[in-house]
Amino acid sequence: MKNVKRIQICNVPVDALTMEQTIELIDKSIERKESLHHVVVNAAKLVNAQKDLELRASIVDCDIINADGQSIVWAARYLKEYLPERVAGIDLMENLVGLAHKKKYKVFFLGAKEEVVAKVVQIYGKKYNQDIIAGFRNGYFGKEEELEIAHQIRDSTPDILFVAMSSPKKEIFLNKYKDEMQVPFIMGVGGSFDVVSGKIKRAPVWMQDIGLEWFFRTMQEPGRMWKRYLTTNIAFVTLLFKERRKLSKRR
């Protein structure tokens, strides 16, 4: 995007944007029927992008790259860079659904289990109205179905597409099929549908502000999440130490 400062954190680009600035850019793009691909970066994605070249390419190819986790904002400061604030994917999604209602945009919801995505559509339809719903589909499908789903999304003519699948599946899917889908704004939203539907609770604001959302998530599913977060967090801190050392040597 023109006039947007893009910094590098461990060889992964991130845009120095606030929530308000991000929404403004997205709104203008939708109004003009331009194509805008959005992605958020958190600690886990940054770590995985070091070795997963397809994931990294799908991030780099995006038009807007926001800092999803508070850890990314802190990492920027540690590396002597600047990000104004975190722009959490779920918060951006909620704001954009409200914008869709205000501007009469249509939204397609792809991902999660059938009962979860159906619940999300029901909640937003009740909160706003059904006019914003272009369509929805669960996120359980094989590679052989991807093109058909891309065409289903295209034929529903949405202005906004939210994809709630795990990383790197959602990033790769969006990057691969964005030209086929022809949606003005596309965005991966991870587990946001689970939160909106009430299946999973989101961390309190105070825990979000001090970067402990991962800990809250682990407390809800300790058997499944503790090893993932422990491994990722250690790798993230190690990566930052190495990057800081490189920068010190260059100076």
Short mmCIF file of N, CA and C in Angstrom, two decimals, residues 1 53 89 125 162:
data_model
loop_
_atom_site.label_atom_id
_atom_site.label_comp_id
_atom_site.label_asym_id
_atom_site.label_seq_id
_atom_site.Cartn_x
_atom_site.Cartn_y
_atom_site.Cartn_z
N MET A 1 0.84 -1.20 0.00
CA MET A 1 0.00 0.00 0.00
C MET A 1 0.88 1.24 0.00
N LEU A 53 8.28 -21.71 3.53
CA LEU A 53 8.44 -20.70 2.50
C LEU A 53 7.12 -20.36 1.80
N GLY A 89 -7.01 -9.62 14.69
CA GLY A 89 -7.86 -10.07 13.60
C GLY A 89 -9.33 -10.13 13.97
N GLY A 125 -26.60 -11.93 11.74
CA GLY A 125 -27.87 -11.64 11.09
C GLY A 125 -28.87 -11.03 12.05
N PHE A 162 -14.29 -13.64 4.96
CA PHE A 162 -13.55 -14.04 6.15
C PHE A 162 -13.32 -15.55 6.09
#
